[in-house]
C-alpha atoms as one frame of an Amber mdcrd trajectory, in Angstrom:
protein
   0.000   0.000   0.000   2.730   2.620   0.754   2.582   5.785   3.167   0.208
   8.416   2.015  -0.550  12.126   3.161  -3.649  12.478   1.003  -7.115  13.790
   2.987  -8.857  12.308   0.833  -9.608   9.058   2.523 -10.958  10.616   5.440
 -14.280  10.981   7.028 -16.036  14.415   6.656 -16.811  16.145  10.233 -20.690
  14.978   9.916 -19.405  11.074   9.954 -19.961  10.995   5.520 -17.035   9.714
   3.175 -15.815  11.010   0.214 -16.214   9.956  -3.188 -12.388   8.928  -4.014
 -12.212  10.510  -7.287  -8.609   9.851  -7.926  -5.698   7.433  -6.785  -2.519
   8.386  -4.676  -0.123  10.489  -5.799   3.315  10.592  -5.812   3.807  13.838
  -4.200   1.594  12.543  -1.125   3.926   9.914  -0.426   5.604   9.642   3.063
   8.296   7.240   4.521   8.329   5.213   7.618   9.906   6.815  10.638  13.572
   5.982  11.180  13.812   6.746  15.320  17.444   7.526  15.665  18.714   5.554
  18.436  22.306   6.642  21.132  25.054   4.893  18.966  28.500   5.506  16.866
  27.258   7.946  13.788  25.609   6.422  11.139  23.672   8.616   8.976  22.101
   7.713   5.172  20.960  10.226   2.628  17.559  10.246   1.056  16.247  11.881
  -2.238  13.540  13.608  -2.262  11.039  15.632  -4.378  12.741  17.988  -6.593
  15.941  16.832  -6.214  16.472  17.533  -2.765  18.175  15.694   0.306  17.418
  14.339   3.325  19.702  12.911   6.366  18.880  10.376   7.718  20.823   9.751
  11.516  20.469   6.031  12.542  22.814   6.539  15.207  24.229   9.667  16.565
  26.346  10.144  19.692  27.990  13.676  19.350  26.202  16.850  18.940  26.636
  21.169  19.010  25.202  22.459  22.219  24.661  26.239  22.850  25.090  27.404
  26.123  22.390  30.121  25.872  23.302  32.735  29.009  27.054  32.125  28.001
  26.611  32.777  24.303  29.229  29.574  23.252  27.896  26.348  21.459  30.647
  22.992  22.104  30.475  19.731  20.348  29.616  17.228  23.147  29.252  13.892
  23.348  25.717  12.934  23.975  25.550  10.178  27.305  22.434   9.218  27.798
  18.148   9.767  27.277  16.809  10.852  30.312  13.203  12.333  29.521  10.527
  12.262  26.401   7.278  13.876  26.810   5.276  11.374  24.210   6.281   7.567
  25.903   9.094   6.457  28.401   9.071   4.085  25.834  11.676   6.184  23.713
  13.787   6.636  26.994  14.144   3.181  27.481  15.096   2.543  23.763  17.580
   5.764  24.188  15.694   7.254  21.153  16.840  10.863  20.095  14.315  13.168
  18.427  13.300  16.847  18.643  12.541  18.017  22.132  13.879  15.131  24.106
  15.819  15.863  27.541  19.301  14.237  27.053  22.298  14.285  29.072  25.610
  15.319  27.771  29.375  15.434  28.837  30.082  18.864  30.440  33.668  19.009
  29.968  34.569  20.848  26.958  32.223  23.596  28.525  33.507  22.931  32.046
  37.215  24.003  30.529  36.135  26.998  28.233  35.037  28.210  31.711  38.324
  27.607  33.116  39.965  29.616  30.107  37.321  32.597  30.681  36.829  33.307
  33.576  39.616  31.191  35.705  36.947  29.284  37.650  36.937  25.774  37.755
  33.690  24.554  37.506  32.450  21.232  39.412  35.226  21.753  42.462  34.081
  21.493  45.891  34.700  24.328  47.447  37.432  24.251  50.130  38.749  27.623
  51.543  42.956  26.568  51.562  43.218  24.079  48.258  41.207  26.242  46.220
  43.642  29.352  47.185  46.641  27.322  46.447  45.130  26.296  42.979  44.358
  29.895  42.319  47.845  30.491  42.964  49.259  27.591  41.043  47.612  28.842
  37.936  48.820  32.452  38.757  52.261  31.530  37.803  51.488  29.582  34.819
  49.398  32.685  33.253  50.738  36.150  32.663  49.445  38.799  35.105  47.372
  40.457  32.323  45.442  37.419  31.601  44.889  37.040  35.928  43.301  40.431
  36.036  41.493  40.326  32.784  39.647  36.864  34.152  39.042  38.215  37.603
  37.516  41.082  36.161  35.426  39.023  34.396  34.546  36.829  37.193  33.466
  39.860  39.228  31.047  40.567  36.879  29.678  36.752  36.258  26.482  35.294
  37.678  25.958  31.512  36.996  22.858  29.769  37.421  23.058  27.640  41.143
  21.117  24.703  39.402  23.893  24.864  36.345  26.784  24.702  38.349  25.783
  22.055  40.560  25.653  19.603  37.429  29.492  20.241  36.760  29.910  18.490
  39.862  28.245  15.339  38.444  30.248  16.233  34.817  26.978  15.622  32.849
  24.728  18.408  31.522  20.748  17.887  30.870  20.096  19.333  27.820  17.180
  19.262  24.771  17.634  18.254  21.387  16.359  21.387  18.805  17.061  19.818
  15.588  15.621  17.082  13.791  17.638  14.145  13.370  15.499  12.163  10.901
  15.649  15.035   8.847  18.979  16.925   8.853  21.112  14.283  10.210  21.986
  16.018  13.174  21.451  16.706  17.081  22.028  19.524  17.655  20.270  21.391
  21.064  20.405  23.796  24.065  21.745  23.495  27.432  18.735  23.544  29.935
  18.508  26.566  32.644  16.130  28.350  34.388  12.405  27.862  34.216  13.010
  25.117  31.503  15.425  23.333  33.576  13.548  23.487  37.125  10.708  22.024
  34.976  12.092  19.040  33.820  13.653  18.732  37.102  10.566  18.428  38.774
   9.324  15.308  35.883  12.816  13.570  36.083  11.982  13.428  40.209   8.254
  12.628  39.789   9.592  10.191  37.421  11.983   8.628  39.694   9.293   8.038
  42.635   6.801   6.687  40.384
């Protein structure tokens, strides 16, 4: 039979069918969905109407992540599928799609940090070591560079509920592209609003 997008097989609003005065078409076709699952990158192309390509991902496992209140986007390695609003089923199989709450490796973020501001993100604060680090990477760095980062660091403000996932070294984040489509997953770190939100279902989740 083949996937078709027609309306013409459907049922009028009063309950009556229509008179199917023609067959399917070719430019109402559609394809079966190809969930891309957590996996090493494997990606296919598809031609479409007009000449035109599609990506399919099978597997992805890396992706370009904007940090949104930093302004700076890092290709991270996606770890895991934490959260899908349409089934858990899609969790379980570790199924990436648009809008689904992933976690990904905070480390190349965790070090462009570092270089910025000279904060080291993910450290338990403790009064003496962390002064003895601070002056450890003093010396390496030119006194220039010091003041230019403390400056900035005066002026920084980072989300509580951000930083304390450094310390854990994974990052929950949602997938903005569509990787069935363009080949890619690509996303946005979560913070704020969004963030305490899907907190709140990952916990729900958890005592259910």
């Amino acid at each position: 039979m083949g996937i078709s997008r027609d309306s013409r097989h459907k049922h009028y609003k009063t309950g009556g069918r229509s008179n199917a005065s023609i067959k399917k078409r070719k430019y109402e076709m559609g394809r079966p969905a190809t969930l891309c699952k957590l996996g090493a990158k494997r990606v296919r192309s598809v031609r479409c109407r007009g000449g035109n390509m599609k990506y399919r991902a099978l597997r992805l496992d890396a992706g370009n992540y904007a940090w949104g209140s930093e302004n700076v986007t890092k290709k991270v390695r996606i770890l895991d599928v934490v959260y899908n609003a349409s089934s858990n089923e899609l969790v379980r199989t570790k199924t990436l799609l648009k809008n689904t709450i992933i976690q990904i490796d905070a480390q190349p973020f965790k070090q462009w940090y570092l270089k910025k501001f000279g904060l080291d993100l993910g450290k338990k604060k403790k009064g003496g070591d962390k002064k003895e680090e601070a002056a450890e990477e003093a010396e390496k760095m030119s006194r220039h560079v010091v003041f230019k980062q403390k400056a900035r660091a005066s002026k920084q403000k980072l989300d509580p509920a951000v930083e304390e996932q450094f310390q854990s070294g994974r990052l929950l984040a949602c997938i903005a592209s569509r990787p069935g489509q363009c080949g890619r997953c690509d996303g946005y770190i979560l913070e704020g609003e969004e963030l305490a939100f899907y907190k709140r279902k990952l916990e729900r989740k958890k005592k259910a």
